[in-house]
PDB file of C-alpha atoms and ligand atoms in Angstrom:
ATOM      1  CA  MET A1267     -71.955  85.038-124.121  1.00 82.00           C
ATOM      2  CA  LYS A1268     -74.349  82.081-123.199  1.00 91.00           C
ATOM      3  CA  VAL A1269     -73.000  79.681-124.469  1.00 93.00           C
ATOM      4  CA  PRO A1270     -72.509  76.348-123.768  1.00 95.00           C
ATOM      5  CA  PHE A1271     -68.767  75.270-123.400  1.00 94.00           C
ATOM      6  CA  SER A1272     -69.718  72.018-125.226  1.00 95.00           C
ATOM      7  CA  ARG A1273     -70.253  74.390-128.765  1.00 94.00           C
ATOM      8  CA  VAL A1274     -66.907  76.071-127.696  1.00 93.00           C
ATOM      9  CA  TYR A1275     -65.503  72.541-128.062  1.00 93.00           C
ATOM     10  CA  GLU A1276     -67.125  71.372-131.070  1.00 94.00           C
ATOM     11  CA  ALA A1277     -66.150  74.837-133.043  1.00 92.00           C
ATOM     12  CA  ALA A1278     -62.502  74.371-131.378  1.00 91.00           C
ATOM     13  CA  THR A1279     -61.538  70.793-131.919  1.00 92.00           C
ATOM     14  CA  PHE A1280     -63.460  70.803-135.644  1.00 93.00           C
ATOM     15  CA  TYR A1281     -61.849  73.901-137.345  1.00 90.00           C
ATOM     16  CA  THR A1282     -57.966  72.495-137.908  1.00 82.00           C
ATOM     17  CA  ALA A1283     -56.558  76.737-137.462  1.00 83.00           C
ATOM     18  CA  PHE A1284     -57.282  76.501-133.439  1.00 88.00           C
ATOM     19  CA  SER A1285     -55.614  74.739-131.306  1.00 88.00           C
ATOM     20  CA  LEU A1286     -56.299  73.958-128.268  1.00 90.00           C
ATOM     21  CA  LYS A1287     -52.416  73.520-127.044  1.00 89.00           C
ATOM     22  CA  PRO A1288     -50.410  75.650-127.506  1.00 91.00           C
ATOM     23  CA  ARG A1289     -48.620  75.819-131.059  1.00 93.00           C
ATOM     24  CA  GLY A1290     -44.983  77.074-132.382  1.00 95.00           C
ATOM     25  CA  LYS A1291     -43.828  80.780-133.584  1.00 95.00           C
ATOM     26  CA  ASN A1292     -43.700  78.913-137.528  1.00 96.00           C
ATOM     27  CA  ILE A1293     -45.745  76.224-137.804  1.00 96.00           C
ATOM     28  CA  ILE A1294     -44.998  73.683-140.273  1.00 97.00           C
ATOM     29  CA  LYS A1295     -47.656  72.289-142.306  1.00 97.00           C
ATOM     30  CA  ILE A1296     -46.203  69.177-145.064  1.00 97.00           C
ATOM     31  CA  CYS A1297     -49.232  68.295-147.730  1.00 97.00           C
ATOM     32  CA  MET A1298     -49.549  64.987-147.489  1.00 97.00           C
ATOM     33  CA  GLY A1299     -52.017  64.358-149.785  1.00 97.00           C
ATOM     34  CA  THR A1300     -51.836  61.997-152.753  1.00 97.00           C
ATOM     35  CA  ALA A1301     -49.636  63.451-155.443  1.00 97.00           C
ATOM     36  CA  CYS A1302     -47.235  65.798-152.612  1.00 97.00           C
ATOM     37  CA  HIS A1303     -47.411  61.808-151.422  1.00 97.00           C
ATOM     38  CA  VAL A1304     -46.504  59.908-154.342  1.00 97.00           C
ATOM     39  CA  ARG A1305     -43.164  62.953-154.602  1.00 97.00           C
ATOM     40  CA  GLY A1306     -41.779  61.601-151.456  1.00 96.00           C
ATOM     41  CA  ALA A1307     -44.085  63.484-148.552  1.00 97.00           C
ATOM     42  CA  SER A1308     -43.824  60.838-146.312  1.00 97.00           C
ATOM     43  CA  ALA A1309     -39.879  60.854-146.171  1.00 97.00           C
ATOM     44  CA  LEU A1310     -39.855  64.832-145.615  1.00 97.00           C
ATOM     45  CA  GLU A1311     -42.117  64.831-143.341  1.00 97.00           C
ATOM     46  CA  ASP A1312     -39.341  61.728-141.242  1.00 97.00           C
ATOM     47  CA  LYS A1313     -36.885  64.454-142.539  1.00 97.00           C
ATOM     48  CA  PHE A1314     -38.717  67.006-140.542  1.00 97.00           C
ATOM     49  CA  GLU A1315     -39.344  64.727-137.675  1.00 97.00           C
ATOM     50  CA  ARG A1316     -35.645  63.945-137.308  1.00 97.00           C
ATOM     51  CA  THR A1317     -34.448  67.454-137.278  1.00 96.00           C
ATOM     52  CA  LEU A1318     -36.669  68.377-135.655  1.00 96.00           C
ATOM     53  CA  GLY A1319     -37.432  66.580-133.162  1.00 97.00           C
ATOM     54  CA  ILE A1320     -40.475  65.645-132.958  1.00 97.00           C
ATOM     55  CA  LYS A1321     -44.096  63.482-134.677  1.00 97.00           C
ATOM     56  CA  PRO A1322     -47.067  65.767-136.347  1.00 96.00           C
ATOM     57  CA  GLY A1323     -49.063  67.917-133.490  1.00 93.00           C
ATOM     58  CA  GLU A1324     -46.152  68.635-131.357  1.00 95.00           C
ATOM     59  CA  THR A1325     -44.860  71.583-130.509  1.00 96.00           C
ATOM     60  CA  THR A1326     -40.643  72.055-129.616  1.00 96.00           C
ATOM     61  CA  THR A1327     -39.838  72.561-126.530  1.00 96.00           C
ATOM     62  CA  ASP A1328     -38.302  76.282-127.115  1.00 94.00           C
ATOM     63  CA  LYS A1329     -42.112  77.073-128.670  1.00 95.00           C
ATOM     64  CA  LYS A1330     -40.596  78.065-132.631  1.00 95.00           C
ATOM     65  CA  PHE A1331     -41.589  75.028-134.229  1.00 96.00           C
ATOM     66  CA  SER A1332     -44.836  73.280-134.510  1.00 97.00           C
ATOM     67  CA  LEU A1333     -45.415  69.963-137.268  1.00 97.00           C
ATOM     68  CA  GLU A1334     -48.524  69.208-138.516  1.00 96.00           C
ATOM     69  CA  THR A1335     -49.439  67.321-141.062  1.00 96.00           C
ATOM     70  CA  VAL A1336     -53.141  68.636-143.720  1.00 95.00           C
ATOM     71  CA  ASN A1337     -54.144  66.472-146.936  1.00 94.00           C
ATOM     72  CA  CYS A1338     -54.281  68.683-150.681  1.00 95.00           C
ATOM     73  CA  VAL A1339     -54.256  72.372-150.181  1.00 94.00           C
ATOM     74  CA  GLY A1340     -54.777  72.432-153.552  1.00 95.00           C
ATOM     75  CA  ALA A1341     -51.537  73.471-155.418  1.00 96.00           C
ATOM     76  CA  CYS A1342     -50.156  69.184-156.344  1.00 97.00           C
ATOM     77  CA  ALA A1343     -48.381  70.314-159.320  1.00 96.00           C
ATOM     78  CA  LEU A1344     -46.103  72.054-156.562  1.00 96.00           C
ATOM     79  CA  GLY A1345     -45.817  69.215-154.502  1.00 92.00           C
ATOM     80  CA  PRO A1346     -44.040  67.434-152.748  1.00 97.00           C
ATOM     81  CA  LEU A1347     -45.895  70.131-150.777  1.00 97.00           C
ATOM     82  CA  VAL A1348     -45.052  71.592-147.546  1.00 97.00           C
ATOM     83  CA  VAL A1349     -46.444  75.356-146.135  1.00 97.00           C
ATOM     84  CA  ILE A1350     -44.249  77.170-143.426  1.00 96.00           C
ATOM     85  CA  ASN A1351     -46.859  79.593-141.982  1.00 94.00           C
ATOM     86  CA  THR A1352     -48.536  81.549-145.341  1.00 93.00           C
ATOM     87  CA  GLU A1353     -45.081  80.758-147.196  1.00 95.00           C
ATOM     88  CA  TYR A1354     -45.553  77.570-149.947  1.00 97.00           C
ATOM     89  CA  HIS A1355     -41.775  75.872-150.809  1.00 97.00           C
ATOM     90  CA  GLY A1356     -42.815  73.781-153.496  1.00 96.00           C
ATOM     91  CA  GLN A1357     -40.573  70.452-155.201  1.00 97.00           C
ATOM     92  CA  MET A1358     -39.382  70.148-151.404  1.00 96.00           C
ATOM     93  CA  THR A1359     -36.554  68.467-150.741  1.00 95.00           C
ATOM     94  CA  MET A1360     -34.129  67.064-148.044  1.00 93.00           C
ATOM     95  CA  ASN A1361     -31.762  69.315-148.265  1.00 93.00           C
ATOM     96  CA  LYS A1362     -34.064  72.319-148.777  1.00 95.00           C
ATOM     97  CA  VAL A1363     -35.763  71.589-144.900  1.00 95.00           C
ATOM     98  CA  ASP A1364     -32.380  71.907-143.474  1.00 93.00           C
ATOM     99  CA  LYS A1365     -32.149  75.565-145.571  1.00 94.00           C
ATOM    100  CA  LEU A1366     -35.555  75.892-144.342  1.00 94.00           C
ATOM    101  CA  ILE A1367     -34.748  75.274-140.939  1.00 94.00           C
ATOM    102  CA  ASN A1368     -31.684  77.181-140.350  1.00 93.00           C
ATOM    103  CA  LYS A1369     -32.640  79.861-142.345  1.00 93.00           C
ATOM    104  CA  ILE A1370     -36.150  80.386-139.777  1.00 91.00           C
ATOM    105  CA  LYS A1371     -33.904  80.639-136.748  1.00 89.00           C
ATOM    106  CA  GLU A1372     -31.504  83.568-138.484  1.00 89.00           C
ATOM    107  CA  GLU A1373     -34.140  84.743-138.527  1.00 86.00           C
ATOM    108  CA  GLY A1374     -35.520  84.125-135.303  1.00 76.00           C
ATOM    109  CA  ALA A1375     -32.240  84.744-133.443  1.00 69.00           C
ATOM    110  CA  GLN A1376     -32.239  88.728-135.084  1.00 68.00           C
ATOM    111  CA  ARG A1377     -35.555  89.815-134.290  1.00 60.00           C
TER     112      ARG A1377
HETATM  113  S1  FES J2869     -51.752  66.679-152.555  1.00 57.36           S
HETATM  114 FE1  FES J2869     -50.550  68.501-151.802  1.00 57.36          FE
HETATM  115  S2  FES J2869     -50.888  70.102-152.523  1.00 57.36           S
HETATM  116 FE2  FES J2869     -51.866  68.342-153.639  1.00 57.36          FE
END
């Protein structure tokens, strides 16, 4: 393509849609924007970290889940908000975290 490596690297590291590390099959994005933050996003982040055993930016060893934090995704009224793959999960609670993770694991086991 005759594009300098630096230009490719620049694009790959600028856009969050790209990653230099392999990501998990399921991408979990916790919104840490202001509206979600004041409604408990930090506690949810801790819960996801403990449940999955990874920190934001990491992927589980079985490559099933990657955890990320994002700033406002534009659905503040639904906060605290978590986006799993392309699905928005509003008014997220600690109890919903375990249910969602288990549901995804069960769905993955059935495929
Ligand atoms: S702050 Fe979370 S969607 Fe806006």
